[in-house]
């Protein structure tokens, strides 16, 4: 099958494979939920609760308005990074990845899923880690890079089995079987489809049972075991009809048509291919409709029903034109989504630059303020102000200087130690051991210098005392009257 035929499994299981909330309900159910989340959002501050509400709102909005979902999801991601909320950052990346996936922008979906993977590898949440590995595999499968998809499915499977992640056991078995089926490795596909069927029966889910039976029908047909293939296809049809899963039913009935073609039961082949076409047309599953029409074209050529073959040639041509039109729209949406995300990143970068400039301006003002307060202290020491004020200003100027040095050194120390708290505190303790004694010495020296000038100035302006006359001279200077007395 070609890239057009994007299996139902990838469309539906992208919802099941994620550990975060990805809503699969109809648009009508999502709009009220989005409105409710918006009202809650207006009541919370910029904290982890706000991040959680934002990514939930982005998830709900992505169903009916992917462009808005990208903006909301990016806001959640930016805030999560700002407050260092790892869980929120992981989930926001996941929501953005799935929104891009829905748009058809697989390269961006892959990029964001890998960002999520980097976060989850540092955490201890097996469910989240396995789900993001599986989602990466799904994106690779959509890009027809099946070996890469298989690589990530196996990584996810090992985590699921090691940690007994029950929620994902069915999904990984079915998806792995699907990739082996696409690679035409039928023995391996059979093994994983069989495992998925056992798990589906344990879950007692008719839709999942029908899906796994369809996969086994493919495997048996490719292995040439036509009887078993027919039994599984026919049983699957019953389950899928009961579950109302028309998309998978298209694939099952077309698989049965291929089986009858292989066994040269041409009437049955045309019947089931026609059934697949009718269901696909009714459900508007364009790729399924095209597959059935192409099969019928080749089928009627083979049985030499030329008129019927020409009818379906024109039908296929019309479907291809519609698909090409959709592809062009998707390409336009991909370009638009890339530009939208680029603009969001530019806005965030601009905000970071503004914050950085504000911090640099503050540092500059502090650098100007410290010499300013020192000069003020020096000037006041030369005028008649209380000595205590000079002492206080002198101490403050030195405190500002040493704290400023610490502030300047902190980013460099953090970078050198790779933000290792133990190493950072050891370095700052060593610096403190040097700076604190230096601070005390400088404090005493500065205060002494400032006050020394004050004392010198005071001494210079003090009036000279009257000379003290020695006693002998005092006797000489007594008046004659005193001598006579």
Coordinates of C-alpha atoms in Angstrom, one line a residue:
X1 CA 0.0 0.0 0.0
X2 CA 1.2 3.5 -0.7
X3 CA 1.3 6.6 1.4
X4 CA -2.2 7.6 0.5
X5 CA -3.5 4.7 2.5
X6 CA -3.0 6.0 6.0
X7 CA -4.3 3.2 8.0
X8 CA -7.1 3.7 10.5
X9 CA -4.8 2.4 13.2
X10 CA -2.6 5.5 13.0
X11 CA -5.5 7.8 12.9
X12 CA -7.2 6.3 15.9
X13 CA -4.3 5.0 18.0
X14 CA -2.6 8.3 18.1
X15 CA -5.2 9.0 20.7
X16 CA -4.7 5.8 22.7
X17 CA -0.9 5.9 22.6
X18 CA -0.4 9.2 24.5
X19 CA -0.1 9.4 28.3
X20 CA -1.3 13.0 28.2
X21 CA -4.9 14.0 27.3
X22 CA -5.7 13.8 23.6
X23 CA -9.4 14.0 23.1
X24 CA -11.0 12.0 20.4
X25 CA -14.6 13.0 20.9
X26 CA -16.5 14.8 18.1
X27 CA -16.1 18.6 17.6
X28 CA -19.5 19.2 19.2
X29 CA -18.3 17.7 22.4
X30 CA -15.0 19.5 22.4
X31 CA -16.3 23.1 22.1
X32 CA -18.2 23.1 25.4
X33 CA -15.1 21.6 27.1
X34 CA -12.9 24.3 25.6
X35 CA -15.3 27.0 26.8
X36 CA -15.2 25.5 30.3
X37 CA -11.4 25.3 30.4
X38 CA -11.2 29.0 29.2
X39 CA -13.4 30.1 32.1
X40 CA -11.2 28.2 34.6
X41 CA -8.1 29.6 33.0
X42 CA -9.3 33.2 33.8
X43 CA -9.2 32.4 37.5
X44 CA -5.7 31.0 37.9
X45 CA -2.3 32.7 38.1
X46 CA 0.9 32.0 36.2
X47 CA 1.8 28.7 37.9
X48 CA 1.7 25.0 37.2
X49 CA -2.1 24.9 37.4
X50 CA -2.3 27.5 34.6
X51 CA 0.1 25.3 32.5
X52 CA -2.1 22.3 33.0
X53 CA -5.2 24.2 32.0
X54 CA -3.5 25.6 28.9
X55 CA -2.3 22.3 27.5
X56 CA -5.8 20.7 28.2
X57 CA -7.4 23.7 26.4
X58 CA -4.9 23.3 23.5
X59 CA -5.8 19.6 23.2
X60 CA -9.6 20.3 23.2
X61 CA -9.2 23.1 20.7
X62 CA -7.0 21.1 18.3
X63 CA -10.0 19.1 17.3
X64 CA -11.8 22.0 15.6
X65 CA -9.1 24.8 15.4
X66 CA -5.5 23.6 15.1
X67 CA -4.1 27.2 14.6
X68 CA -5.5 28.4 17.9
X69 CA -4.4 25.2 19.5
X70 CA -0.8 25.9 18.4
X71 CA -0.9 29.3 20.0
X72 CA -2.3 28.0 23.3
X73 CA 0.0 25.0 23.4
X74 CA 3.0 27.2 22.8
X75 CA 1.9 29.5 25.6
X76 CA 1.7 26.5 27.9
X77 CA 5.2 25.4 26.8
X78 CA 6.7 28.8 27.4
X79 CA 5.2 29.2 30.8
X80 CA 6.2 25.6 31.8
X81 CA 9.8 26.4 30.8
X82 CA 9.7 29.7 32.7
X83 CA 8.6 28.2 36.0
X84 CA 10.7 25.0 35.4
X85 CA 7.6 22.7 35.4
X86 CA 8.9 19.6 33.7
X87 CA 5.6 17.7 33.6
X88 CA 3.9 20.7 32.0
X89 CA 6.8 21.1 29.5
X90 CA 6.5 17.4 28.5
X91 CA 2.8 17.5 28.1
X92 CA 2.8 20.8 26.1
X93 CA 5.4 19.3 23.7
X94 CA 3.1 16.3 23.3
X95 CA 0.0 18.4 22.6
X96 CA 1.9 20.5 20.0
X97 CA 3.3 17.4 18.4
X98 CA -0.2 15.9 18.0
X99 CA -1.6 19.2 16.7
X100 CA 1.1 19.3 14.0
X101 CA 0.4 15.6 13.3
X102 CA -3.3 16.4 12.7
X103 CA -2.4 19.2 10.3
X104 CA -0.1 16.8 8.4
X105 CA 3.2 18.5 9.4
X106 CA 5.0 15.3 10.3
X107 CA 8.5 16.7 10.4
X108 CA 7.4 19.2 13.1
X109 CA 5.5 16.5 14.9
X110 CA 8.6 14.4 15.0
X111 CA 10.7 17.3 16.3
X112 CA 8.4 18.0 19.2
X113 CA 7.9 14.4 20.1
X114 CA 11.7 14.0 20.3
X115 CA 11.8 17.1 22.6
X116 CA 9.2 15.4 24.8
X117 CA 11.3 12.2 24.7
X118 CA 14.4 14.0 26.0
X119 CA 12.3 15.2 29.0
X120 CA 10.8 11.8 29.7
X121 CA 14.2 10.1 29.6
X122 CA 15.1 12.2 32.6
X123 CA 11.9 11.2 34.5
X124 CA 10.6 7.9 35.9
X125 CA 7.2 7.6 34.2
X126 CA 7.2 4.4 32.0
X127 CA 3.7 5.2 30.6
X128 CA 4.7 8.6 29.3
X129 CA 8.1 7.3 28.0
X130 CA 6.6 4.3 26.2
X131 CA 3.8 6.4 24.7
X132 CA 6.1 9.1 23.2
X133 CA 8.4 6.4 21.8
X134 CA 5.3 4.9 20.1
X135 CA 4.2 8.2 18.8
X136 CA 7.6 8.8 17.2
X137 CA 7.2 5.4 15.6
X138 CA 3.8 6.4 14.3
X139 CA 5.2 9.6 12.7
X140 CA 8.0 7.6 11.0
X141 CA 5.3 5.1 9.7
X142 CA 3.4 8.0 8.2
X143 CA 6.6 9.0 6.4
X144 CA 7.0 5.4 5.2
X145 CA 10.2 5.0 7.2
X146 CA 9.2 1.6 8.4
X147 CA 12.5 0.4 9.8
X148 CA 12.8 3.5 11.9
X149 CA 9.2 3.1 13.0
X150 CA 10.0 -0.5 14.0
X151 CA 13.0 0.6 16.0
X152 CA 11.0 3.0 18.1
X153 CA 8.1 0.4 18.5
X154 CA 10.7 -2.1 19.9
X155 CA 12.0 0.5 22.3
X156 CA 8.5 1.2 23.5
X157 CA 7.7 -2.5 23.8
X158 CA 10.7 -3.2 26.0
X159 CA 9.6 -0.4 28.4
X160 CA 6.0 -1.7 28.4
X161 CA 7.1 -5.2 29.1
X162 CA 9.7 -4.3 31.7
X163 CA 7.3 -2.1 33.7
X164 CA 4.1 -4.0 32.9
X165 CA 2.3 -1.0 31.3
X166 CA -1.0 -2.7 30.7
X167 CA -2.6 0.4 29.0
X168 CA -0.3 0.1 26.0
X169 CA 0.2 -3.6 25.5
X170 CA -2.6 -3.9 22.9
X171 CA -1.5 -0.8 21.0
X172 CA 2.2 -1.8 20.7
X173 CA 1.3 -5.3 19.6
X174 CA -1.1 -4.1 16.9
X175 CA 1.2 -1.3 15.6
X176 CA 4.2 -3.6 15.5
X177 CA 2.2 -6.1 13.6
X178 CA 1.1 -3.4 11.2
X179 CA 4.6 -2.4 10.4
X180 CA 5.7 -6.0 9.7
X181 CA 2.7 -6.3 7.5
X182 CA 3.7 -3.3 5.5
X183 CA 7.2 -4.7 5.2
X184 CA 5.7 -8.0 4.0
X185 CA 7.3 -9.9 6.9
X186 CA 4.2 -12.0 7.4
X187 CA 5.5 -14.4 10.0
X188 CA 6.4 -11.5 12.4
X189 CA 3.2 -9.7 11.5
X190 CA 1.2 -12.9 12.4
X191 CA 2.9 -13.2 15.7
X192 CA 2.1 -9.6 16.8
X193 CA -1.4 -9.6 15.4
X194 CA -2.1 -12.9 17.3
X195 CA -0.8 -11.3 20.5
X196 CA -3.0 -8.2 20.0
X197 CA -6.0 -10.5 19.4
X198 CA -5.4 -12.2 22.8
X199 CA -5.1 -8.9 24.5
X200 CA -8.3 -7.6 22.8
X201 CA -10.2 -10.6 23.9
X202 CA -9.0 -10.0 27.5
X203 CA -10.3 -6.4 27.2
X204 CA -13.6 -7.8 25.7
X205 CA -13.5 -5.0 23.2
X206 CA -15.3 -5.9 20.0
X207 CA -13.8 -3.1 17.9
X208 CA -10.3 -4.1 18.9
X209 CA -11.0 -7.8 18.3
X210 CA -12.2 -7.0 14.8
X211 CA -9.1 -4.9 14.1
X212 CA -6.8 -7.7 15.2
X213 CA -8.7 -10.3 13.2
X214 CA -8.3 -8.1 10.1
X215 CA -4.5 -8.0 10.6
X216 CA -4.4 -11.7 11.0
X217 CA -6.5 -12.0 7.8
X218 CA -3.8 -10.0 6.0
X219 CA -1.0 -12.2 7.4
X220 CA -2.7 -15.5 6.5
X221 CA -3.5 -14.3 3.0
X222 CA 0.2 -13.3 2.4
X223 CA 1.3 -16.7 3.7
X224 CA -1.0 -18.5 1.3
X225 CA -3.2 -19.9 4.1
X226 CA -6.4 -18.8 2.4
X227 CA -8.9 -20.8 4.4
X228 CA -7.7 -19.3 7.7
X229 CA -7.5 -15.8 6.1
X230 CA -11.2 -16.0 5.0
X231 CA -12.3 -17.2 8.4
X232 CA -10.6 -14.3 10.1
X233 CA -11.9 -11.7 7.6
X234 CA -15.4 -12.9 7.9
X235 CA -15.3 -13.0 11.7
X236 CA -13.8 -9.5 11.7
X237 CA -16.7 -8.2 9.6
X238 CA -19.2 -9.2 12.3
X239 CA -17.3 -7.5 15.1
X240 CA -16.7 -4.3 13.1
X241 CA -20.3 -4.0 12.0
X242 CA -21.4 -4.4 15.6
X243 CA -18.9 -1.7 16.7
X244 CA -19.8 0.6 13.9
X245 CA -16.2 0.9 12.8
X246 CA -16.7 1.6 9.1
X247 CA -13.1 2.7 8.4
X248 CA -11.6 -0.6 9.4
X249 CA -14.5 -2.4 7.7
X250 CA -13.4 -0.9 4.4
X251 CA -10.0 -2.5 4.9
X252 CA -11.4 -5.8 5.9
X253 CA -13.8 -6.2 3.0
X254 CA -11.1 -5.1 0.5
X255 CA -8.7 -7.7 2.1
X256 CA -11.4 -10.3 1.5
X257 CA -11.7 -9.1 -2.1
X258 CA -8.0 -9.5 -2.6
X259 CA -8.2 -13.0 -1.1
X260 CA -11.0 -14.0 -3.6
X261 CA -8.9 -12.5 -6.4
X262 CA -6.0 -14.7 -5.4
X263 CA -8.2 -17.8 -5.4
X264 CA -9.8 -16.8 -8.7
X265 CA -13.2 -16.3 -7.3
X266 CA -13.8 -13.2 -9.3
X267 CA -17.5 -12.6 -8.7
X268 CA -16.9 -12.6 -4.9
X269 CA -13.9 -10.4 -5.4
X270 CA -15.9 -7.7 -7.2
X271 CA -18.7 -8.0 -4.6
X272 CA -16.5 -7.4 -1.6
X273 CA -14.5 -4.7 -3.4
X274 CA -17.8 -3.0 -4.3
X275 CA -18.9 -3.2 -0.6
X276 CA -15.6 -1.6 0.5
X277 CA -16.1 1.2 -2.1
X278 CA -19.7 1.8 -0.9
X279 CA -18.7 1.9 2.8
X280 CA -15.7 4.2 2.1
X281 CA -17.8 6.6 0.0
X282 CA -20.6 6.7 2.6
X283 CA -18.0 7.4 5.4
X284 CA -16.0 9.8 3.2
X285 CA -12.8 7.8 3.7
X286 CA -11.2 9.1 0.5
X287 CA -8.0 7.0 0.6
X288 CA -10.1 3.8 1.3
X289 CA -12.4 4.7 -1.6
X290 CA -9.5 5.2 -3.9
X291 CA -7.9 1.8 -2.9
X292 CA -11.2 0.0 -3.7
X293 CA -11.7 1.8 -7.0
X294 CA -8.1 1.0 -8.1
X295 CA -8.6 -2.6 -7.2
X296 CA -11.9 -2.7 -9.2
X297 CA -10.1 -1.1 -12.2
X298 CA -7.4 -3.8 -12.3
X299 CA -9.9 -6.5 -11.5
X300 CA -12.2 -5.7 -14.4
X301 CA -9.1 -5.4 -16.7
X302 CA -8.1 -8.8 -15.6
X303 CA -11.5 -10.4 -16.3
X304 CA -11.7 -8.4 -19.5
X305 CA -14.8 -6.4 -18.5
X306 CA -13.5 -3.4 -20.5
X307 CA -16.5 -1.1 -20.1
X308 CA -16.5 -1.6 -16.3
X309 CA -12.7 -1.1 -16.3
X310 CA -13.0 2.2 -18.1
X311 CA -15.7 3.3 -15.8
X312 CA -13.5 2.9 -12.8
X313 CA -10.5 4.5 -14.6
X314 CA -12.5 7.7 -14.8
X315 CA -13.6 7.2 -11.2
X316 CA -10.0 6.8 -10.0
X317 CA -8.9 9.8 -12.0
X318 CA -11.6 12.0 -10.2
X319 CA -10.5 10.6 -6.8
X320 CA -6.8 11.3 -7.6
X321 CA -7.6 14.9 -8.5
X322 CA -9.5 15.3 -5.2
X323 CA -6.6 13.8 -3.3
X324 CA -4.1 16.0 -5.1
X325 CA -6.2 19.0 -4.2
X326 CA -6.2 17.9 -0.6
X327 CA -2.5 17.3 -0.7
X328 CA -2.0 20.9 -1.9
X329 CA -4.2 22.2 0.9
X330 CA -2.2 20.1 3.4
X331 CA 1.1 21.4 2.0
X332 CA -0.3 25.0 2.4
X333 CA -1.3 24.2 6.0
X334 CA 2.1 22.7 6.7
X335 CA 3.8 25.9 5.5
X336 CA 1.3 28.1 7.4
X337 CA 1.8 26.1 10.6
X338 CA 5.6 26.3 10.3
X339 CA 5.4 30.0 9.9
X340 CA 3.0 30.4 12.8
X341 CA 5.3 28.4 15.0
X342 CA 8.3 30.4 13.9
X343 CA 6.5 33.7 14.7
X344 CA 5.6 32.3 18.2
X345 CA 9.3 31.4 18.7
X346 CA 10.3 34.9 17.6
X347 CA 7.9 36.5 20.0
X348 CA 9.3 34.3 22.8
X349 CA 12.9 35.2 21.8
X350 CA 12.0 38.9 21.7
X351 CA 10.5 38.6 25.2
X352 CA 13.7 36.9 26.4
X353 CA 15.9 39.6 24.8
X354 CA 13.8 42.4 26.5
X355 CA 14.2 40.6 29.8
X356 CA 17.9 40.3 29.3
X357 CA 18.2 44.0 28.3
X358 CA 16.2 44.9 31.4
X359 CA 18.6 42.9 33.6
X360 CA 21.7 44.4 31.9
X361 CA 20.2 47.9 32.5
X362 CA 19.7 47.1 36.1
X363 CA 23.3 45.8 36.4
X364 CA 24.5 49.0 34.8
X365 CA 22.5 51.2 37.2
X366 CA 23.8 49.2 40.1
X367 CA 27.4 49.7 38.8
X368 CA 26.8 53.5 38.6
X369 CA 25.0 53.6 42.0
X370 CA 27.9 51.9 43.9
X371 CA 30.5 54.6 43.0
X372 CA 27.8 57.2 43.5
X373 CA 27.1 56.2 47.1
X374 CA 30.8 56.1 47.8
X375 CA 31.3 59.6 46.4
X376 CA 28.3 60.8 48.4
X377 CA 29.9 59.3 51.5
X378 CA 33.2 61.0 50.7
X379 CA 31.5 64.4 50.2
X380 CA 29.5 64.1 53.4
X381 CA 32.6 63.3 55.3
X382 CA 33.9 66.8 54.5
X383 CA 30.8 68.6 55.8
X384 CA 29.2 68.9 59.2
X385 CA 27.1 65.7 59.4
X386 CA 26.8 63.1 62.2
X387 CA 29.7 60.7 62.2
X388 CA 27.3 57.8 62.5
X389 CA 25.8 58.6 59.1
X390 CA 29.2 58.5 57.5
X391 CA 29.9 55.2 59.1
X392 CA 26.6 53.7 57.9
X393 CA 27.1 55.0 54.3
X394 CA 30.6 53.7 54.2
X395 CA 29.5 50.2 55.3
X396 CA 26.6 50.2 52.8
X397 CA 28.9 51.2 49.9
X398 CA 31.2 48.2 50.6
X399 CA 28.2 45.8 51.1
X400 CA 26.8 46.9 47.7
X401 CA 30.2 46.4 46.1
X402 CA 30.7 42.8 47.4
X403 CA 27.1 41.8 46.7
X404 CA 27.5 43.1 43.2
X405 CA 30.6 41.1 42.7
X406 CA 28.7 37.9 43.8
X407 CA 25.9 38.8 41.4
X408 CA 28.3 39.1 38.5
X409 CA 30.1 35.9 39.3
X410 CA 27.0 33.7 39.8
X411 CA 26.2 33.1 36.1
X412 CA 29.9 32.2 35.4
X413 CA 30.0 29.8 38.3
X414 CA 26.7 28.2 37.4
X415 CA 28.0 27.6 33.8
X416 CA 31.3 26.3 34.9
X417 CA 29.7 23.8 37.3
X418 CA 26.8 22.9 34.9
X419 CA 24.3 24.2 37.5
X420 CA 25.5 21.6 40.1
X421 CA 24.3 23.0 43.5
X422 CA 27.1 21.2 45.5
X423 CA 29.9 22.6 43.4
X424 CA 28.3 26.1 43.3
X425 CA 28.0 26.3 47.1
X426 CA 31.6 25.1 47.5
X427 CA 32.9 27.8 45.2
X428 CA 30.9 30.5 46.9
X429 CA 32.0 29.4 50.3
X430 CA 35.6 29.6 49.1
X431 CA 34.9 33.1 47.8
X432 CA 33.2 34.1 51.0
X433 CA 36.3 32.9 53.0
X434 CA 38.4 35.4 50.9
X435 CA 35.9 38.3 50.6
X436 CA 34.6 38.5 54.2
X437 CA 38.0 39.2 55.9
X438 CA 38.7 41.5 53.0
X439 CA 35.4 43.3 53.5
X440 CA 36.2 43.8 57.2
X441 CA 39.6 45.2 56.5
X442 CA 38.3 47.5 53.8
X443 CA 35.5 48.6 56.0
X444 CA 37.9 49.6 58.8
X445 CA 40.3 51.3 56.4
X446 CA 37.6 53.2 54.6
X447 CA 35.9 54.5 57.8
X448 CA 39.3 55.4 59.2
X449 CA 40.2 57.4 56.1
X450 CA 36.8 59.2 56.0
X451 CA 36.9 60.1 59.7
X452 CA 40.6 60.9 59.7
X453 CA 39.9 63.7 57.3
X454 CA 37.1 64.9 59.5
X455 CA 39.5 65.0 62.6
X456 CA 42.2 66.8 60.6
X457 CA 39.7 69.4 59.4
X458 CA 38.4 69.9 63.0
X459 CA 41.9 70.3 64.4
X460 CA 42.8 72.9 61.7
X461 CA 39.9 75.1 62.7
X462 CA 40.2 74.8 66.5
X463 CA 41.2 78.3 68.1
X464 CA 44.7 78.5 69.7
X465 CA 44.6 78.4 73.6
X466 CA 46.0 81.4 75.6
X467 CA 49.6 81.0 76.5
X468 CA 50.2 79.9 80.1
X469 CA 52.6 82.2 82.0
X470 CA 55.2 80.4 84.1
X471 CA 55.0 81.1 87.9
X472 CA 58.4 83.1 88.0
X473 CA 57.2 85.5 85.3
X474 CA 54.0 85.8 87.1
X475 CA 55.8 87.1 90.2
X476 CA 57.8 89.6 88.2
X477 CA 54.6 90.9 86.7
X478 CA 52.9 91.6 90.0
X479 CA 52.0 95.2 90.6
X480 CA 54.0 97.5 92.9
X481 CA 50.9 97.8 95.1
X482 CA 51.0 94.1 95.6
X483 CA 54.7 94.2 96.5
X484 CA 54.1 96.9 99.1
X485 CA 51.3 95.0 100.7

